[in-house]
Structure formats: structure tokens, C-alpha cells
CSV table of C-alpha atoms in Angstrom, one decimal:
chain,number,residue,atom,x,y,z
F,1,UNK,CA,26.5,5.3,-18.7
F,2,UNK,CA,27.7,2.8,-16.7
F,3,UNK,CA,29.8,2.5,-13.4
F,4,UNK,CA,33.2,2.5,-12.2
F,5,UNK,CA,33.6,-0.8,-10.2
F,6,UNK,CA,36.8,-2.4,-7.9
F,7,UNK,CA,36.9,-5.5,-7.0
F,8,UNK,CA,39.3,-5.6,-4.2
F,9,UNK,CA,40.8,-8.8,-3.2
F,10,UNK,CA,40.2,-10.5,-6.7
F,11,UNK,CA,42.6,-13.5,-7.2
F,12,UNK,CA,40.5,-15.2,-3.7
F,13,UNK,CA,37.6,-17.8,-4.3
F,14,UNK,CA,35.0,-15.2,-3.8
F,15,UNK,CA,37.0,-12.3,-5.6
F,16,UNK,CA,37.2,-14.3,-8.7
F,17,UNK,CA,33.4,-15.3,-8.5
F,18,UNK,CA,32.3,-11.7,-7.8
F,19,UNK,CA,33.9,-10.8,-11.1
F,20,UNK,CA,32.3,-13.8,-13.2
F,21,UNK,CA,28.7,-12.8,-11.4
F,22,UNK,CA,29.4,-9.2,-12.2
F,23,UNK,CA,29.9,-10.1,-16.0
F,24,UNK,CA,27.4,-12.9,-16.1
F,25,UNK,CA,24.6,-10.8,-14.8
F,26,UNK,CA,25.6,-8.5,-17.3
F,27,UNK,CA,26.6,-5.6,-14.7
F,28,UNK,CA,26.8,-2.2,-16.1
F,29,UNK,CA,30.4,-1.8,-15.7
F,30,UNK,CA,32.3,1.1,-17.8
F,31,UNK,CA,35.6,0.4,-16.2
F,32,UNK,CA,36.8,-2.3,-13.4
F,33,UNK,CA,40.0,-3.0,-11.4
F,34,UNK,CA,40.9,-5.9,-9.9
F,35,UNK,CA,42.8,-5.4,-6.9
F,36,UNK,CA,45.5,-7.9,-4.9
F,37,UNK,CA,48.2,-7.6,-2.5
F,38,UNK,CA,51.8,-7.1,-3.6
F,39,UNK,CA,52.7,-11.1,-3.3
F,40,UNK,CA,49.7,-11.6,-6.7
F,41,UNK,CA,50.3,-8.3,-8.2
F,42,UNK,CA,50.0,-8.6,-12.2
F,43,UNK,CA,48.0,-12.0,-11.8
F,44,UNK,CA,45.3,-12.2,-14.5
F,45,UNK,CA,42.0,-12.8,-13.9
F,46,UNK,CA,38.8,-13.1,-16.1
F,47,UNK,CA,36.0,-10.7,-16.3
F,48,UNK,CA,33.8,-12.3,-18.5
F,49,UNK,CA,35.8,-12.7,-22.3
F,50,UNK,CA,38.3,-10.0,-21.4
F,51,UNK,CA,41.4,-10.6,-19.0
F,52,UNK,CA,42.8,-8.1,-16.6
F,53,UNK,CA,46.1,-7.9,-14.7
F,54,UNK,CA,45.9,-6.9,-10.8
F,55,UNK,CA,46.7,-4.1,-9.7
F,56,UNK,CA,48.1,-3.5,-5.8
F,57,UNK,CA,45.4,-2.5,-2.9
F,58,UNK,CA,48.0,-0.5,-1.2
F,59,UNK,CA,48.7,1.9,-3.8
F,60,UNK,CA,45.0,2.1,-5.4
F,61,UNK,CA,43.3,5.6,-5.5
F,62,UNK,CA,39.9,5.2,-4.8
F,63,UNK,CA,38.6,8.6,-6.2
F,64,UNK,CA,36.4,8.9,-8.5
F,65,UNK,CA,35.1,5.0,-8.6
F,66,UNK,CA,32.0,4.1,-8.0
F,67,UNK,CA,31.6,1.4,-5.6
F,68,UNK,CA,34.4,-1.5,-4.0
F,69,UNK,CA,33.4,-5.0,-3.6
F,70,UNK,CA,36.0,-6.2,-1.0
F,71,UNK,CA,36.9,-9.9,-0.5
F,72,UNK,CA,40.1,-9.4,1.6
F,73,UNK,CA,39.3,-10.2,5.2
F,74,UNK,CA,38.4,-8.2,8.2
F,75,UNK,CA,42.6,-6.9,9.0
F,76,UNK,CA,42.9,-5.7,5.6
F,77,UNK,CA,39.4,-3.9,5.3
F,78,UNK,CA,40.1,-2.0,8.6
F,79,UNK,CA,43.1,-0.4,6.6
F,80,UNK,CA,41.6,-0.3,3.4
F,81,UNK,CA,37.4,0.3,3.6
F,82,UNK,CA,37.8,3.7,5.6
F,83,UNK,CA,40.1,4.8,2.6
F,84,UNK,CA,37.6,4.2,-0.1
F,85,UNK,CA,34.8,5.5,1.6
F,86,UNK,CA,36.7,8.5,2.3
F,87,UNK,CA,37.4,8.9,-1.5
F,88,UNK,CA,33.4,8.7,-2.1
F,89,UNK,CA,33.6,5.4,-3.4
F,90,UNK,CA,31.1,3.1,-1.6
F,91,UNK,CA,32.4,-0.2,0.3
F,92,UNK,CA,30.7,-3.5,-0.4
F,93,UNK,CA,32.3,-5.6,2.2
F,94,UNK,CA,32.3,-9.3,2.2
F,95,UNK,CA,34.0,-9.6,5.9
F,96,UNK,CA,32.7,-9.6,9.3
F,97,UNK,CA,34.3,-6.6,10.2
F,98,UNK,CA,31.0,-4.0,9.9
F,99,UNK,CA,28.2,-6.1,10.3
F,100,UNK,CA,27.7,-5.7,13.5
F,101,UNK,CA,28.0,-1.5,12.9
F,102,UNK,CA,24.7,-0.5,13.9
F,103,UNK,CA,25.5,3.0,11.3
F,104,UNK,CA,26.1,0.0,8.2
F,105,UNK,CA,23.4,-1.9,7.2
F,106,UNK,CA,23.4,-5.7,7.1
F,107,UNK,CA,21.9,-6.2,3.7
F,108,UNK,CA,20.3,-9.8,1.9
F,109,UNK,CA,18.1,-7.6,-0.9
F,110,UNK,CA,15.7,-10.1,-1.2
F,111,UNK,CA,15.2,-9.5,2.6
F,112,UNK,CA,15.6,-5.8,3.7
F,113,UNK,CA,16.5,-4.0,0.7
F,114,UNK,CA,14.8,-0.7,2.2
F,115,UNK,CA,17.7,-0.6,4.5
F,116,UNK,CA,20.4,0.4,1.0
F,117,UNK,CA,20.0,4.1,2.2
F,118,UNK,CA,21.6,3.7,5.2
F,119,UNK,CA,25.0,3.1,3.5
F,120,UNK,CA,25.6,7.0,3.6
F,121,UNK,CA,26.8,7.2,7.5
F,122,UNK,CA,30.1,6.1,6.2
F,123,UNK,CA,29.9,5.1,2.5
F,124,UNK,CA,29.9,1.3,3.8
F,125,UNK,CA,27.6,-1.7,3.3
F,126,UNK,CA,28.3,-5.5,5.0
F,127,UNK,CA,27.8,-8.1,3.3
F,128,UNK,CA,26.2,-11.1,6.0
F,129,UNK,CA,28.0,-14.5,6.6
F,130,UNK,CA,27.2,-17.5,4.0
F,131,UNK,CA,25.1,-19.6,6.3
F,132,UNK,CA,23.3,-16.6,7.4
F,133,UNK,CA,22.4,-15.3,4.0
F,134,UNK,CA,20.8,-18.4,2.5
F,135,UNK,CA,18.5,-19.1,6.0
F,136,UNK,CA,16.9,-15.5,6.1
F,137,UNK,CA,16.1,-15.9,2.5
F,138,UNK,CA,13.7,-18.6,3.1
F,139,UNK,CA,13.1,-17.3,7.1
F,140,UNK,CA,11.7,-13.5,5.9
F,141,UNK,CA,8.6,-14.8,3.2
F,142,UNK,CA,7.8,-17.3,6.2
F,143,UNK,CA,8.2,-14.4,9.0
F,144,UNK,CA,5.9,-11.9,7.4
F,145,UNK,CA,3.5,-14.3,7.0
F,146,UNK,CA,2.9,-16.0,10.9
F,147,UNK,CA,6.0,-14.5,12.7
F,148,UNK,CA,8.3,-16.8,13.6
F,149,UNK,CA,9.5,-17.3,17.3
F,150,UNK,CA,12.4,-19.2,17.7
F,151,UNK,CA,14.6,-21.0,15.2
F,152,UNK,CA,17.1,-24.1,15.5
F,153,UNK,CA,19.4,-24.6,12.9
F,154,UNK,CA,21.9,-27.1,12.0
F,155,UNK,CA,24.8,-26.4,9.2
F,156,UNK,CA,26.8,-28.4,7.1
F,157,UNK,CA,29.5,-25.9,5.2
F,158,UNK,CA,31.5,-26.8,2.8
F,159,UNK,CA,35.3,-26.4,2.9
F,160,UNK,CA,35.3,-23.2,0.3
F,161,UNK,CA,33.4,-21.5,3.5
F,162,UNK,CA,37.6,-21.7,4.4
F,163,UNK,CA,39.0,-20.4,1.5
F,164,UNK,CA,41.1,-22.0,-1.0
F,165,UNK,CA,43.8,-23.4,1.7
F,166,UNK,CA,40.6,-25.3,3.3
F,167,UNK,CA,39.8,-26.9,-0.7
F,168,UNK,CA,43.3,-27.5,-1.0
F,169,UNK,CA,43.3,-29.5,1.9
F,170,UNK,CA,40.0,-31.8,1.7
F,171,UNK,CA,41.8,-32.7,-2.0
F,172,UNK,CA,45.0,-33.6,-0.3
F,173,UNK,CA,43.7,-35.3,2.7
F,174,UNK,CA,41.5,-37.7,0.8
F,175,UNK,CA,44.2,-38.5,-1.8
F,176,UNK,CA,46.0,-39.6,1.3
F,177,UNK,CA,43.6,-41.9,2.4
F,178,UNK,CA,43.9,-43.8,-0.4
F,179,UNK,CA,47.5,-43.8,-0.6
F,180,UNK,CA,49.2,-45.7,2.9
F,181,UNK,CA,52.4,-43.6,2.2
F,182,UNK,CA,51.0,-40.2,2.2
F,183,UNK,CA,50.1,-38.4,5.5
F,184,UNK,CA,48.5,-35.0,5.3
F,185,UNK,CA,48.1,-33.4,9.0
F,186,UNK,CA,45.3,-30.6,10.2
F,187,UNK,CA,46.8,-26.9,8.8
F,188,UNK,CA,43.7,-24.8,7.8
F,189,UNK,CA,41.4,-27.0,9.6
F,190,UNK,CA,41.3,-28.4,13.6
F,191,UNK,CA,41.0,-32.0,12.7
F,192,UNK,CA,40.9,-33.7,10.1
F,193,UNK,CA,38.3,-33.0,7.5
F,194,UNK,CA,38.6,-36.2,4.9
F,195,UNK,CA,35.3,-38.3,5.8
F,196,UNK,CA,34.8,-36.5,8.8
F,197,UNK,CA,33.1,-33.9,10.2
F,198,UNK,CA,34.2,-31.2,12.4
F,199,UNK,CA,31.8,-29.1,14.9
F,200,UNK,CA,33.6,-25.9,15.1
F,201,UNK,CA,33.7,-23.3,12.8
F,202,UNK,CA,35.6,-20.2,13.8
F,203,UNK,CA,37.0,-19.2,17.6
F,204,UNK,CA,35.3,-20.3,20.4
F,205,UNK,CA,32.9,-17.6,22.7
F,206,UNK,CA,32.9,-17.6,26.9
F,207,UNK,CA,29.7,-19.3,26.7
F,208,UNK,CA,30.9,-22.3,24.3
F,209,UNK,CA,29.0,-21.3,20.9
F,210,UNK,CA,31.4,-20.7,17.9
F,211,UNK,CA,32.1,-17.2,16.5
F,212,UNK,CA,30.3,-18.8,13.4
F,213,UNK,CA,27.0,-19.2,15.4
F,214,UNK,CA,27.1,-16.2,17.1
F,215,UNK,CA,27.4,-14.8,13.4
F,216,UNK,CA,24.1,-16.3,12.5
F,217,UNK,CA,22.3,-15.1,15.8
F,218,UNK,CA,23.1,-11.7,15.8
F,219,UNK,CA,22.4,-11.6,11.9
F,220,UNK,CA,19.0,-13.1,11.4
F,221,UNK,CA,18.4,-10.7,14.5
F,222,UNK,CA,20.0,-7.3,12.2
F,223,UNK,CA,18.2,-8.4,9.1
F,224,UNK,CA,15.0,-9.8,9.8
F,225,UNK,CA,14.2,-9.1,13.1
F,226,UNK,CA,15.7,-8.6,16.4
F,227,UNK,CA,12.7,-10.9,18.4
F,228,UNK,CA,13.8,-13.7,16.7
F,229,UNK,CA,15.4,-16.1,19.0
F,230,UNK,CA,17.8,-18.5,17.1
F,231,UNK,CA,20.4,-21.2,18.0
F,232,UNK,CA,22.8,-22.8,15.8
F,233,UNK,CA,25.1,-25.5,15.6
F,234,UNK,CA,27.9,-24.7,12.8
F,235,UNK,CA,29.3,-27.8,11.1
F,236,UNK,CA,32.2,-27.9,8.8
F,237,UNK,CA,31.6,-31.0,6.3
F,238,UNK,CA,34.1,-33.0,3.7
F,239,UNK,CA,32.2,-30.9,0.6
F,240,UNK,CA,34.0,-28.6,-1.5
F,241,UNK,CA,31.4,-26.5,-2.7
F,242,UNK,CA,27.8,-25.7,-1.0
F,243,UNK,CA,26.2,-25.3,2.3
F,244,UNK,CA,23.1,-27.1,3.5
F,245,UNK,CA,21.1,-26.4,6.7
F,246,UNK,CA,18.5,-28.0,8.3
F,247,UNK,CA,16.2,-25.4,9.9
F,248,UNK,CA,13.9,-26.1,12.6
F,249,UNK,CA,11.2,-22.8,13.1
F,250,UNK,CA,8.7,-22.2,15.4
F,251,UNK,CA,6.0,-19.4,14.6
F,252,UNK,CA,3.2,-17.2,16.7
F,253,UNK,CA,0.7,-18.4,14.6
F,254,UNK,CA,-0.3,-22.0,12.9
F,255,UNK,CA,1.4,-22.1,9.2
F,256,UNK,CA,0.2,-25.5,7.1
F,257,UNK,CA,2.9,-26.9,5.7
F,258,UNK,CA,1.6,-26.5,1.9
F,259,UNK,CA,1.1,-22.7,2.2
F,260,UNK,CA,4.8,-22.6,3.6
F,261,UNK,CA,5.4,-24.2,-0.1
F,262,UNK,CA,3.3,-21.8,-1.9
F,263,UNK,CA,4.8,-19.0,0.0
F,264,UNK,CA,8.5,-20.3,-0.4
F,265,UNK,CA,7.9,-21.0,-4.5
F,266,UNK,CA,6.7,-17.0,-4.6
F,267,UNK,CA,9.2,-15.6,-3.1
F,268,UNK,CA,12.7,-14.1,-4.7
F,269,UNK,CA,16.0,-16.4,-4.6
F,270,UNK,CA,14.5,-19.1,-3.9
F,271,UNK,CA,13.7,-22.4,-5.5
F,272,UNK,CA,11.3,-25.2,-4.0
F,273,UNK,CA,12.2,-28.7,-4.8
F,274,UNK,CA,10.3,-30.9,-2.5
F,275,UNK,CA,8.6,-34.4,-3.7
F,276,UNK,CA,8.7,-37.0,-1.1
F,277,UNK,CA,10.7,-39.4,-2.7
F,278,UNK,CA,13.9,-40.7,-3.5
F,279,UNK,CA,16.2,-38.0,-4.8
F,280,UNK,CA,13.2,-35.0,-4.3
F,281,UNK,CA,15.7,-32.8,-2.3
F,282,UNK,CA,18.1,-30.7,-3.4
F,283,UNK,CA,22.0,-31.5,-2.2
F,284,UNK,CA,24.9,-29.1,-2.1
F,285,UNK,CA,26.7,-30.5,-5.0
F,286,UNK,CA,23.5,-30.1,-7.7
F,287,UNK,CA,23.3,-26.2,-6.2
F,288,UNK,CA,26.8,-25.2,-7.3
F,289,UNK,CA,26.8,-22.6,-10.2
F,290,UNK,CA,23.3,-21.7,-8.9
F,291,UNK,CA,21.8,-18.1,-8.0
F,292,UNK,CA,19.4,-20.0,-6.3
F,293,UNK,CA,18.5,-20.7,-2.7
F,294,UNK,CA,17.1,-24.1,-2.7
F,295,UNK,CA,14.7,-25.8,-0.2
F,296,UNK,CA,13.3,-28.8,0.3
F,297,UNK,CA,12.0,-31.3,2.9
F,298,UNK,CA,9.1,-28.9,4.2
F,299,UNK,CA,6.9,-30.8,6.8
F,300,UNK,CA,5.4,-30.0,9.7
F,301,UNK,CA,7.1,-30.3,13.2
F,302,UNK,CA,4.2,-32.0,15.6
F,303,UNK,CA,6.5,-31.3,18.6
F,304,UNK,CA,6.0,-27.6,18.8
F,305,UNK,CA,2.4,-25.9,18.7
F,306,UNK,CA,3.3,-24.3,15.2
F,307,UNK,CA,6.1,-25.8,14.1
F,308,UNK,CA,7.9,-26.5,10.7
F,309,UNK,CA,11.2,-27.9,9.6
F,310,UNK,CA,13.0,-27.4,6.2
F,311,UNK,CA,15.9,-28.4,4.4
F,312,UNK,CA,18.0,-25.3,2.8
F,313,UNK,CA,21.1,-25.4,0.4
F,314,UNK,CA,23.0,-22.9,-1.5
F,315,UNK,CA,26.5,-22.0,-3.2
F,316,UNK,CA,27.9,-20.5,-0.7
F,317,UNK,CA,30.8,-18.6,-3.3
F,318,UNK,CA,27.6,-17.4,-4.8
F,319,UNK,CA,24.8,-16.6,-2.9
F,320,UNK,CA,26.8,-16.6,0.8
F,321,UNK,CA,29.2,-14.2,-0.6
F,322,UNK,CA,29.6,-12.7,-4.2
F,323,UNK,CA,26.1,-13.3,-5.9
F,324,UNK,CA,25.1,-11.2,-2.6
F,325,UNK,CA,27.2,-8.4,-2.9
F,326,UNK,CA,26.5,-8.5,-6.3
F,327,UNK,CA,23.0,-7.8,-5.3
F,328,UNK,CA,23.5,-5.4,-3.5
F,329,UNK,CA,25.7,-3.2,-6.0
F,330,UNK,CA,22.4,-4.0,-8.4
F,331,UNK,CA,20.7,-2.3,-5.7
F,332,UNK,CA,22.7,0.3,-4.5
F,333,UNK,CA,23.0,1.3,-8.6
F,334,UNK,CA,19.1,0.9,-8.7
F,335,UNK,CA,18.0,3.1,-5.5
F,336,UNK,CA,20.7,5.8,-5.0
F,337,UNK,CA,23.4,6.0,-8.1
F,338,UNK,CA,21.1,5.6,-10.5
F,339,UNK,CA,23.8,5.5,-13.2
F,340,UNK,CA,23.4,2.0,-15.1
């Protein structure tokens, strides 16, 4: 017996990649719905070797499904979350709209899966921003072990962080380049994004952080633990698919740099590919298709009394977004359904 699944929001980038992780994982789905707005009603989409035709959002009846994995953005989830979780089937929200809901839990399940019973306050889960959910993946194995202190992180997010309209326009700006007669102006993005880089990711906050770091503070805080003191610097980068950090952390107590590898190559979701060499790093284009958290470039920081640096990439369609809620339906199914 298997469940009742809707993916809500499923001709998007991440829509379309929660249903090809939700087949690939082999999923125990008995029945699924693929849910748009009016303007992509009766688009096809794949679901594994099968195709299915969207059906609209506004119309769907929500009774009697099992869970929701939403990909439609924090206005539309306002209207349409509350109406699922009403019906008694439980939300799996991709947005930003409920993180921050100290009755939803924030959930990375290789990080706080105990959390999963939570959902029941009001039938909702969040699902964490990309570049948060690839860090704590590597940050929790490290935490338990010496507690870390402070952390100081640098992005580098690829374009499908935007959406489509932000692919779109990294493939039509750097055609341009090349051609004297084209011009492509900033539209999705506030400069230009062809061999550039641009450090602002999301509105800007009263004291001059982006929303998109204030994402990752107040995240790691929700998921790991609220002690933590992090700052981040969000940077969006001319790559289409992957997101690469480099993460500075500082710990309570002394952590060698070659436990910090043992650690990281025991712990789930994450791969450690570190030789000091040419080409013994991971980059954002080998990670794409991946599960995988990757990290690399683990060495000591001599700066701080027990510091460390690393090097941390991931698909952010995947892992910072459908592989995650994925996860999380795997565990929701697992701990508290218990149909599959």
C-alpha cells in the first residue's frame, strides 16, 4: 500500500525534479497529481516512464491525499498550504513562507529528523533555503563532535537558485556577448550576470545583509542550533546548475583537520573528495544530477584558536530543494504514516 502524493507547482525547475526524485528513488506512490496554474493547465510532465497532464491548483481537492510537495512560491502557498492541511493532507513546502513558524519544523533529515513529529500543529513542514541545506549537512557531524562557535560563509549560487527566467537569461546574455548586434538587458537579475558576478541575492534588510543571508542565519540557528553565530555573504554566479560555498567555522574545542575528514566521509549526504592536487575538489558542474553533498578543501584555519575551513557544493534543484523534500516525505512516510 502505497501513498497518495501531489506535487503542486510541477511544470517549475524544482517541480519537475521533485517528480523525477520521487520516481528515481523509487517512491511508494499509488497515485500522483501534478498540479499548475491555469496559464500550464494540461502540460505534460514525466513521472518516471509514465506521462501525466496538470491538473489546476485552484480547483484541486486535497481530501483524502496523503502529503503535498509545493514548489509554487511563498503568495501562492499562503492561499493554497492552509487548504491542504485543512483537508488532512500534509504540506511539504519548498518556500520561505513557514520556515520561520516556530509551530513548523525546519527539516534537513540528515540533520534533525526527530523534529518530523512536529508537523502535526498545522499539517505543515518547510522545506530550508538551497544554500542553507547543503552547509548544515556538513556543519551538524562537525557540531556534535567539538561545537562549533561561529561560522563565515561565502556562496556562489547558480542561476537555477532563480528559476527558469534566471537560466533563460545567463543563456541569452552570453550568446550576446559573442554576438556585437544582440543586447540582452538585466530582467530577472540586477545586473548583469554573463561573466560577472553579482553580490545580492534577494531584497535588501535595514542593516544591509540580503534576505538571502538572513535566510541562512536564522536557519542553521532553527536546525542545528540556535548558539551558532553565522554570517554570510550571498553571491549569485554565471553557473546554471550548482551551488558552492566556502565555509569558514570556528569550534569550542580543537578539531584536527583529518578527524574532520573521517567524520565528514561517515556521515549521511555527504561525499568527501579532498586530495591536494590539481583537480582534487569537487566543482558545481561535476555535482549536478548528484544526491550528494560534496566537500572538499578541509584544512586547518591557523587564524582562529580552533579553526577549520571547507569547501562545499551541491545541486541545488536537488539537494537545496526537491531531493530535500523528497527526504523528508521518505521520512514523514517512515515515522508517522507508515503506509509505504
Amino acid at each position: 500500500m502505497g501513498y497518495r502524493v501531489v506535487v503542486a507547482g510541477a511544470t517549475g525547475n524544482v517541480g519537475r525534479e521533485m517528480l523525477n526524485i520521487l520516481a528515481e528513488r523509487q517512491f511508494p506512490v499509488d497515485e500522483i497529481a501534478a498540479l499548475a496554474s491555469r496559464k500550464s493547465l494540461g502540460t505534460e510532465v514525466s513521472f518516471g516512464d509514465k506521462t501525466i497532464k496538470t491538473q489546476d491548483l485552484d480547483t484541486f481537492d486535497f481530501t483524502g491525499w496523503d502529503m503535498a510537495l509545493f514548489a509554487i512560491g511563498s503568495d501562492a502557498t499562503k492561499v493554497y498550504a492552509p487548504k491542504a492541511a485543512a483537508a488532512g493532507c500534509v504540506v511539504i513546502d519548498n518556500s520561505s513562507l513557514y520556515r520561520y513558524d516556530p509551530d513548523i519544523p525546519l527539516i534537513v533529515p540528515e540533520v534533525n529528523p526527530h523534529t518530523i513529529h512536529g508537523y502535526a500543529k498545522k499539517n505543515i513542514i518547510a522545506n530550508p533555503n538551497c544554500s542553507t541545506a547543503q552547509m548544515v549537512v556538513a556543519l551538524k557531524p562537525l557540531h556534535d563532535r567539538a561545537t562549533i562557535k561561529r561560522v563565515v560563509v561565502s556562496t556562489y549560487q547558480s542561476v537555477s537558485g532563480a528559476g527558469k527566467e534566471g537560466m533563460d537569461e545567463l543563456w541569452e546574455q552570453t550568446k550576446a556577448v559573442y554576438n556585437p548586434t544582440s543586447d540582452v538587458p538585466p530582467k530577472k537579475f540586477q545586473k548583469e550576470i554573463a561573466f560577472n558576478v553579482i553580490p545580492h541575492i534577494d531584497v535588501f534588510m535595514e542593516d544591509g545583509s540580503t534576505k538571502e543571508e538572513w535566510k541562512m542565519v536564522a536557519e542553521t540557528k532553527k536546525i542545528v542550533d540556535p548558539s551558532i553565530k553565522v554570517t554570510a555573504t550571498c553571491v549569485r554566479v554565471p553557473v546554471f546548475v550548482g551551488h558552492s560555498e566556502a565555509v569558514n567555522i570556528e569550534f569550542e574545542e580543537f578539531l584536527d583537520e583529518d578527524e574532520a575528514r573521517d567524520i565528514l566521509r561517515e556521515a549521511p549526504g555527504i561525499m568527501v573528495i579532498d586530495k591536494r592536487e590539481p583537480g582534487g575538489y569537487v566543482t558545481p558542474k561535476e555535482c549536478v544530477g548528484d544526491f550528494a553533498t560534496f566537500i572538499s578543501r578541509i584544512r586547518q584555519d591557523s587564524t582562529v584558536e580552533n579553526g577549520l575551513n571547507l569547501w562545499c557544493v551541491s545541486d541545488n534543484l536537488r539537494k537545496g530543494a526537491a531531493l530535500n523534500a523528497v527526504q523528508i516525505a521518505e521520512l514523514l512516510g517512515r515515522e508517522v504514516l507508515k503506509k509505504g
